[in-house]
Coordinates of C-alpha atoms in Angstrom, one line a residue:
M1 CA 121.0 78.6 82.5
T2 CA 120.9 82.5 81.4
T3 CA 119.4 83.4 85.2
A4 CA 123.1 82.0 86.2
T5 CA 125.1 83.8 83.8
I6 CA 124.0 87.2 84.8
F7 CA 124.5 86.5 88.4
I8 CA 127.8 84.8 87.7
T9 CA 128.7 88.0 85.7
L10 CA 128.0 90.3 87.8
I11 CA 129.3 88.9 91.3
A12 CA 132.0 88.1 89.7
L13 CA 132.5 92.1 87.4
M14 CA 132.5 93.1 91.6
M15 CA 134.7 90.6 92.7
I16 CA 137.4 92.2 90.5
R17 CA 136.4 96.0 91.4
T18 CA 134.5 96.5 88.5
P19 CA 132.2 100.0 88.1
I20 CA 129.2 98.7 89.5
A21 CA 127.2 100.4 86.3
V22 CA 129.3 98.5 84.1
A23 CA 129.2 95.8 86.0
L24 CA 125.7 95.6 85.2
G25 CA 126.3 96.5 81.9
L26 CA 128.3 93.8 80.4
A27 CA 126.0 91.5 82.9
S28 CA 122.5 92.7 81.0
I29 CA 124.5 91.8 77.3
A30 CA 125.8 88.4 78.5
G31 CA 122.0 87.5 79.9
L32 CA 121.1 88.7 76.6
A33 CA 123.1 87.3 74.2
L34 CA 121.8 83.8 76.0
S35 CA 118.5 85.2 75.5
G36 CA 118.8 85.7 71.7
I37 CA 117.1 89.4 72.3
S38 CA 118.5 92.0 70.0
F39 CA 121.0 94.3 72.1
E40 CA 118.8 97.3 70.1
I41 CA 116.9 96.6 73.4
V42 CA 119.2 98.2 75.5
A43 CA 119.1 101.6 74.5
Q44 CA 115.2 101.3 74.2
R45 CA 114.9 100.3 77.9
M46 CA 118.0 103.1 79.3
F47 CA 115.4 105.3 77.6
S48 CA 112.2 104.1 79.2
T49 CA 114.7 103.7 82.8
N50 CA 114.3 107.7 82.0
N51 CA 111.2 108.3 80.3
S52 CA 110.0 109.5 84.3
F53 CA 108.7 112.9 85.3
P54 CA 109.9 112.2 88.7
L55 CA 113.2 111.3 87.8
L56 CA 113.8 114.8 87.4
A57 CA 114.6 115.3 90.6
I58 CA 117.8 113.7 91.2
P59 CA 120.1 116.3 89.3
F60 CA 118.4 119.4 90.3
F61 CA 118.5 118.5 94.0
I62 CA 121.7 117.6 93.8
L63 CA 122.5 121.2 92.4
A64 CA 120.6 122.4 95.5
G65 CA 123.0 121.0 97.8
E66 CA 126.2 121.9 95.4
I67 CA 124.9 124.8 95.2
M68 CA 124.2 124.8 99.0
S69 CA 127.6 124.2 99.9
T70 CA 129.2 126.4 97.7
G71 CA 127.1 129.7 98.9
G72 CA 129.2 129.5 102.4
M73 CA 125.6 127.7 103.6
S74 CA 127.2 124.5 105.3
R75 CA 129.0 127.0 107.9
R76 CA 126.5 128.8 108.7
L77 CA 124.5 125.5 109.3
V78 CA 128.2 123.8 110.9
D79 CA 128.0 127.6 113.3
F80 CA 123.8 127.2 114.5
A81 CA 124.8 123.3 115.1
G82 CA 128.2 124.5 117.7
S83 CA 125.5 126.9 119.5
L84 CA 123.4 124.3 120.1
V85 CA 125.7 121.3 121.2
G86 CA 129.5 122.7 121.0
H87 CA 129.3 123.0 124.6
F88 CA 128.8 119.2 125.1
R89 CA 131.6 116.9 125.7
G90 CA 132.5 116.1 122.6
G91 CA 131.4 119.1 121.2
L92 CA 132.8 119.1 117.5
G93 CA 132.0 115.6 117.2
A94 CA 127.6 116.6 118.0
V95 CA 127.9 119.7 115.9
A96 CA 129.6 117.4 112.7
I97 CA 127.1 114.8 113.6
L98 CA 123.5 118.1 113.7
G99 CA 125.4 119.9 111.7
S100 CA 125.7 116.7 108.7
S101 CA 121.5 116.5 109.9
F102 CA 120.7 119.5 108.9
F103 CA 122.7 119.6 105.7
A104 CA 120.8 116.5 104.6
A105 CA 117.8 118.5 104.4
L106 CA 119.5 120.5 102.0
S107 CA 121.2 117.5 99.9
G108 CA 120.1 114.7 100.2
S109 CA 122.7 113.3 99.0
N110 CA 125.4 111.6 102.0
A111 CA 127.7 112.3 99.6
A112 CA 127.4 115.8 99.0
T113 CA 126.5 116.0 103.0
V114 CA 129.9 114.1 104.3
A115 CA 131.9 115.9 101.5
A116 CA 130.4 119.5 102.8
I117 CA 130.6 118.8 107.0
G118 CA 133.7 116.8 107.0
S119 CA 135.5 120.0 105.0
V120 CA 134.4 122.2 107.8
M121 CA 134.5 120.3 110.3
N122 CA 138.3 118.4 109.8
G123 CA 140.6 121.6 110.3
P124 CA 138.8 122.9 113.7
M125 CA 138.3 118.9 114.8
A126 CA 142.2 118.3 114.3
E127 CA 142.8 121.8 116.0
K128 CA 141.3 120.9 119.2
G129 CA 143.9 117.6 119.2
Y130 CA 140.6 114.8 118.4
D131 CA 142.7 111.8 117.6
P132 CA 141.9 112.7 113.1
Q133 CA 140.8 108.4 113.1
Y134 CA 137.9 109.5 115.7
T135 CA 137.3 112.1 113.3
A136 CA 137.1 110.2 110.1
A137 CA 134.8 107.6 111.5
T138 CA 132.2 110.5 113.2
I139 CA 131.9 113.3 110.0
A140 CA 131.8 109.2 107.5
A141 CA 129.3 108.2 110.1
A142 CA 126.6 111.9 110.0
G143 CA 126.4 111.5 106.7
V144 CA 124.2 108.4 106.9
T145 CA 121.4 111.4 107.7
G146 CA 122.5 112.2 103.7
M147 CA 120.2 109.0 102.5
I148 CA 117.1 109.1 104.5
I149 CA 116.4 113.4 105.6
P150 CA 114.1 114.2 102.3
P151 CA 115.2 115.4 100.1
S152 CA 116.6 111.6 99.7
I153 CA 117.7 110.8 96.5
L154 CA 116.8 107.0 97.7
L155 CA 113.4 107.5 98.3
I156 CA 113.3 109.4 95.2
L157 CA 114.9 106.4 93.1
Y158 CA 111.8 104.2 95.4
G159 CA 109.1 106.1 94.3
V160 CA 109.6 106.2 90.9
V161 CA 110.5 102.1 90.9
T162 CA 107.2 101.5 93.1
G163 CA 104.8 104.6 92.2
V164 CA 104.7 105.2 95.9
S165 CA 104.1 108.7 96.7
I166 CA 107.7 110.4 96.9
A167 CA 106.0 113.4 98.6
D168 CA 104.5 110.5 101.2
L169 CA 108.9 108.8 101.5
F170 CA 110.2 112.5 102.2
L171 CA 107.7 113.0 105.8
A172 CA 108.6 109.0 106.7
G173 CA 111.6 109.7 106.2
I174 CA 111.5 112.6 108.8
L175 CA 111.4 110.9 112.3
P176 CA 113.9 108.0 111.2
G177 CA 116.5 110.8 110.1
V178 CA 116.4 112.1 113.4
L179 CA 116.0 109.6 115.6
I180 CA 119.7 108.6 113.7
C181 CA 120.9 111.2 114.2
V182 CA 119.8 111.6 118.2
S183 CA 121.3 108.1 118.4
M184 CA 124.2 109.0 117.4
L185 CA 124.6 111.8 119.0
F186 CA 124.4 109.7 122.3
L187 CA 126.9 107.4 120.9
N188 CA 129.8 110.5 120.6
W189 CA 129.0 112.1 123.7
F190 CA 130.2 108.4 124.9
L191 CA 132.6 107.9 123.2
S192 CA 134.1 111.1 122.9
A193 CA 135.6 110.4 126.9
R194 CA 138.4 109.3 126.0
E195 CA 139.1 112.0 123.1
K196 CA 141.2 113.9 126.2
V197 CA 140.2 117.3 124.7
E198 CA 138.6 120.7 125.8
K199 CA 134.6 121.3 126.3
A200 CA 133.8 124.0 125.1
E201 CA 131.7 126.9 127.2
F202 CA 128.4 127.5 126.4
Q203 CA 127.9 130.7 124.4
G204 CA 124.5 131.5 126.0
A205 CA 121.5 132.0 124.6
G206 CA 122.1 134.8 122.4
E207 CA 125.0 133.4 120.0
I208 CA 122.3 130.3 119.4
V209 CA 120.2 133.2 118.4
R210 CA 122.4 134.9 116.8
T211 CA 123.8 131.9 114.6
F212 CA 120.0 130.6 114.2
K213 CA 119.5 133.6 112.4
A214 CA 122.7 133.4 110.1
A215 CA 121.7 130.1 109.0
F216 CA 117.6 131.0 109.2
W217 CA 117.5 130.9 105.5
P218 CA 119.2 127.8 105.1
L219 CA 117.3 126.7 107.8
L220 CA 113.9 127.9 105.9
M221 CA 114.5 125.4 102.1
P222 CA 113.6 122.6 103.9
V223 CA 110.3 124.1 105.4
I224 CA 109.4 125.5 102.1
I225 CA 110.0 122.2 100.1
L226 CA 107.5 119.8 102.3
S227 CA 105.5 122.7 102.7
G228 CA 105.3 123.8 98.6
I229 CA 104.5 119.5 98.0
Y230 CA 102.1 118.9 100.9
G231 CA 99.7 121.9 100.8
G232 CA 99.9 121.0 96.6
I233 CA 101.6 124.2 95.4
F234 CA 104.3 121.9 93.6
T235 CA 105.4 118.5 92.8
P236 CA 108.9 116.9 93.8
T237 CA 110.1 117.5 90.5
E238 CA 109.3 121.4 90.7
A239 CA 110.0 121.4 94.4
A240 CA 113.9 120.5 93.4
V241 CA 113.9 123.7 90.7
V242 CA 112.5 126.3 93.2
A243 CA 116.0 124.2 95.5
V244 CA 117.2 125.5 93.1
L245 CA 116.5 128.8 92.2
Y246 CA 116.5 129.1 96.1
G247 CA 120.1 128.4 97.0
L248 CA 121.1 130.6 94.4
I249 CA 119.1 133.5 95.4
V250 CA 120.1 132.7 99.5
G251 CA 123.9 132.5 97.5
W252 CA 123.6 135.6 95.8
A253 CA 122.1 137.6 98.4
Y254 CA 125.3 136.2 101.0
G255 CA 127.7 137.6 98.6
E256 CA 129.3 134.2 98.7
L257 CA 128.2 132.3 95.4
S258 CA 130.8 134.4 92.4
L259 CA 130.7 133.2 88.5
N260 CA 133.8 130.9 89.5
S261 CA 132.2 128.8 92.6
L262 CA 128.3 128.7 90.2
Y263 CA 130.8 127.4 88.0
K264 CA 132.3 124.6 90.1
A265 CA 128.5 123.9 91.8
F266 CA 127.8 123.1 88.5
F267 CA 130.5 121.1 87.2
K268 CA 130.2 119.0 90.5
A269 CA 126.8 118.3 89.6
V270 CA 126.6 117.3 86.2
I271 CA 129.3 114.8 87.1
S272 CA 127.9 113.9 90.0
S273 CA 123.6 113.3 88.2
A274 CA 125.5 111.6 85.4
I275 CA 127.2 109.1 87.9
V276 CA 124.1 108.1 89.4
M277 CA 121.9 108.3 85.3
F278 CA 124.5 105.9 84.0
I279 CA 124.0 103.6 87.5
M280 CA 120.2 103.7 87.2
N281 CA 120.3 103.4 83.0
A282 CA 122.3 99.8 84.0
A283 CA 120.0 98.9 86.2
G284 CA 117.2 99.5 84.8
V285 CA 118.3 97.1 81.8
F286 CA 119.3 94.9 84.1
A287 CA 116.5 94.6 86.3
W288 CA 114.0 94.3 83.2
L289 CA 116.3 92.0 82.0
I290 CA 115.8 89.4 85.4
T291 CA 112.3 90.7 85.2
I292 CA 111.6 89.0 81.5
N293 CA 112.9 85.6 82.9
Q294 CA 110.9 85.6 85.8
I295 CA 113.5 85.5 88.7
P296 CA 111.3 88.6 90.5
Q297 CA 108.2 86.7 90.6
S298 CA 110.0 83.5 91.1
I299 CA 112.1 84.7 95.0
S300 CA 109.4 87.0 95.9
A301 CA 106.8 83.6 95.5
Y302 CA 109.4 81.6 97.2
L303 CA 110.2 84.9 99.9
A304 CA 106.9 85.1 100.9
A305 CA 106.3 80.9 101.2
T306 CA 109.4 80.1 103.3
A307 CA 109.7 83.8 105.5
G308 CA 106.2 82.5 107.0
N309 CA 105.7 86.2 108.4
Q310 CA 106.1 89.8 108.0
I311 CA 108.4 89.6 111.3
F312 CA 111.1 86.9 109.5
Y313 CA 110.4 88.1 106.4
I314 CA 111.6 92.0 107.4
L315 CA 114.0 90.1 109.5
F316 CA 115.4 88.3 106.2
V317 CA 115.5 92.3 103.9
N318 CA 117.5 93.3 106.3
V319 CA 119.9 90.7 106.2
F320 CA 120.1 90.2 103.2
L321 CA 120.1 94.2 101.9
L322 CA 122.6 94.7 104.7
L323 CA 125.1 92.4 102.8
V324 CA 124.4 94.3 99.7
G325 CA 124.9 97.9 101.2
C326 CA 128.3 96.4 101.8
M327 CA 129.0 95.1 97.8
M328 CA 126.8 97.1 96.1
N329 CA 125.9 101.1 95.3
A330 CA 122.8 102.0 97.0
A331 CA 121.5 103.4 94.1
A332 CA 121.1 100.2 91.6
A333 CA 120.3 97.7 94.3
I334 CA 116.9 100.3 95.1
V335 CA 116.6 100.2 91.3
I336 CA 117.0 96.0 91.3
F337 CA 116.1 94.4 94.5
T338 CA 112.8 96.8 94.5
S339 CA 111.3 94.9 91.9
I340 CA 112.5 91.5 93.7
L341 CA 111.2 92.3 97.7
Y342 CA 108.6 94.5 96.8
P343 CA 105.8 91.9 95.9
A344 CA 106.4 89.9 99.2
A345 CA 106.8 92.7 100.9
M346 CA 102.7 93.7 100.0
S347 CA 101.9 89.8 100.6
F348 CA 102.6 89.7 103.9
G349 CA 100.8 93.4 104.5
I350 CA 103.8 96.2 105.3
D351 CA 103.1 99.3 104.4
P352 CA 105.2 100.3 101.2
I353 CA 105.9 103.8 102.2
V354 CA 107.5 101.4 105.7
F355 CA 109.2 98.7 103.6
G356 CA 110.8 102.2 101.4
V357 CA 112.3 104.1 104.1
I358 CA 113.6 100.4 105.7
M359 CA 115.5 99.5 102.8
A360 CA 116.5 103.3 102.8
V361 CA 118.0 103.2 106.0
N362 CA 119.6 99.3 105.2
L363 CA 121.7 101.0 101.6
S364 CA 122.3 103.6 103.9
I365 CA 124.6 101.8 106.8
G366 CA 125.9 100.1 103.6
T367 CA 128.0 103.5 102.3
V368 CA 129.9 103.3 105.2
T369 CA 130.4 100.0 105.3
P370 CA 133.5 97.8 104.0
P371 CA 134.5 97.1 101.2
L372 CA 132.6 99.0 99.0
G373 CA 131.5 102.4 101.7
V374 CA 132.0 105.5 99.2
D375 CA 131.2 107.4 102.2
L376 CA 134.9 106.4 103.7
F377 CA 136.7 106.8 100.5
I378 CA 135.8 110.4 101.3
A379 CA 135.5 110.3 104.7
S380 CA 139.7 109.1 103.6
A381 CA 140.4 112.0 101.3
I382 CA 139.2 114.9 103.7
T383 CA 140.9 113.4 106.9
K384 CA 144.1 111.6 105.4
V385 CA 143.1 108.7 107.5
S386 CA 143.5 105.7 105.9
V387 CA 140.0 103.8 104.8
E388 CA 141.4 100.4 107.1
R389 CA 141.7 103.4 110.1
I390 CA 138.4 104.8 109.9
V391 CA 136.8 101.4 109.6
V392 CA 138.6 100.2 112.8
S393 CA 136.5 103.2 114.2
I394 CA 133.0 103.5 112.9
W395 CA 132.1 99.7 113.8
P396 CA 130.7 101.9 116.8
Y397 CA 128.4 104.0 115.0
I398 CA 127.2 100.8 113.1
L399 CA 126.3 98.8 115.8
V400 CA 124.0 102.0 116.5
L401 CA 122.5 102.0 113.4
I402 CA 122.2 98.7 113.2
I403 CA 120.1 99.1 116.1
D404 CA 118.3 101.5 115.0
L405 CA 117.3 100.2 112.2
L406 CA 115.8 96.9 113.8
L407 CA 112.9 100.1 116.2
I408 CA 112.1 101.9 112.4
S409 CA 111.8 98.0 110.9
Y410 CA 109.2 96.4 113.7
C411 CA 107.5 100.3 115.0
P412 CA 106.1 102.0 111.7
P413 CA 104.2 104.5 113.8
L414 CA 108.0 106.2 113.3
S415 CA 107.8 105.9 108.9
T416 CA 104.1 106.5 109.2
F417 CA 103.5 109.3 112.2
L418 CA 103.4 112.6 110.1
V419 CA 102.2 111.0 107.2
N420 CA 99.2 110.1 109.2
V421 CA 98.8 113.5 110.5
F422 CA 99.4 115.9 107.0
K423 CA 97.0 113.5 105.7

């Protein structure tokens, strides 16, 4: 009875578009009332959820991304990407995709990536005659790498929930992120044949060198972060603080970080962090409630018995999480469903690092999938193209992302190669 009430309440609230944190909270309260558990446990579980040192990395990486965006670094990254791929067919679309991958390595957030790169690329693509619908779809899809390339916030959450090394997860996300970036570049090249726009001329190696020098310090940040973590110099949380300090220094050196822009960066970071933590708190209470009711254990045992083998279990997880990603915030989903899916994955001998990347890729695809795809709404706000029109153009990208997902799922070395190299 309690189990049914919890999930019926949650689904009903989500169907009427209640914010996910509120829906999780109300469903948890309904479950607590039926279980006869004191509501005081809500505050205790919220505190317990937040009482994690690695979790501190999230607000600092969010702040680092905002500072990098405000400090003019997104423009430099886009210019460098333009010197590399801007002369190919569909050049500006390719610049948006490659620039998003560069920026993802600074922010760890899909929303920040779409907002930063979309704001830079929308105007130039419109001036060159790109279809606004195609522009919006490309900008939205390119943001997917923000949840996979380190410092991915989703991988941090997965590491906190499971205890898997966040440093290993960061390394594991690099090659899958590169795969997704390259596959979208090829798709953009293919789709852009119908875009009646002129190709830019190749400016030569000199332009590549010039833009690389201009973007050198932003590009150096992920190298410092990953080498510092794997070199034992600092933890992922300390790395997030280093990223903030680094962004402040570079922004000041470029002369593009005023007190007003810094205030805006901190303000946006506080809002974004508060949203993530609010969702985390509500999801933490919900996850605890379903755990004490033995729901994850029962589901995990059932899945282990019915899936039969690793191949079918991974296929089930992919289908399930793709559906979840369409309807639920990725941060909430990673907290809730990791506890349900992780035990069965371990029983099938799936590498926990690979499983974390699989979950992150699945849920990142959800950010560009209706009806809840947050990247669609951000791209819509930037380009002034309706979400419905963006959805029509984004399906080719979604299909390519699903192919990438299958490659990542059934080719574990894509995730484990760099981890093994640096061990």
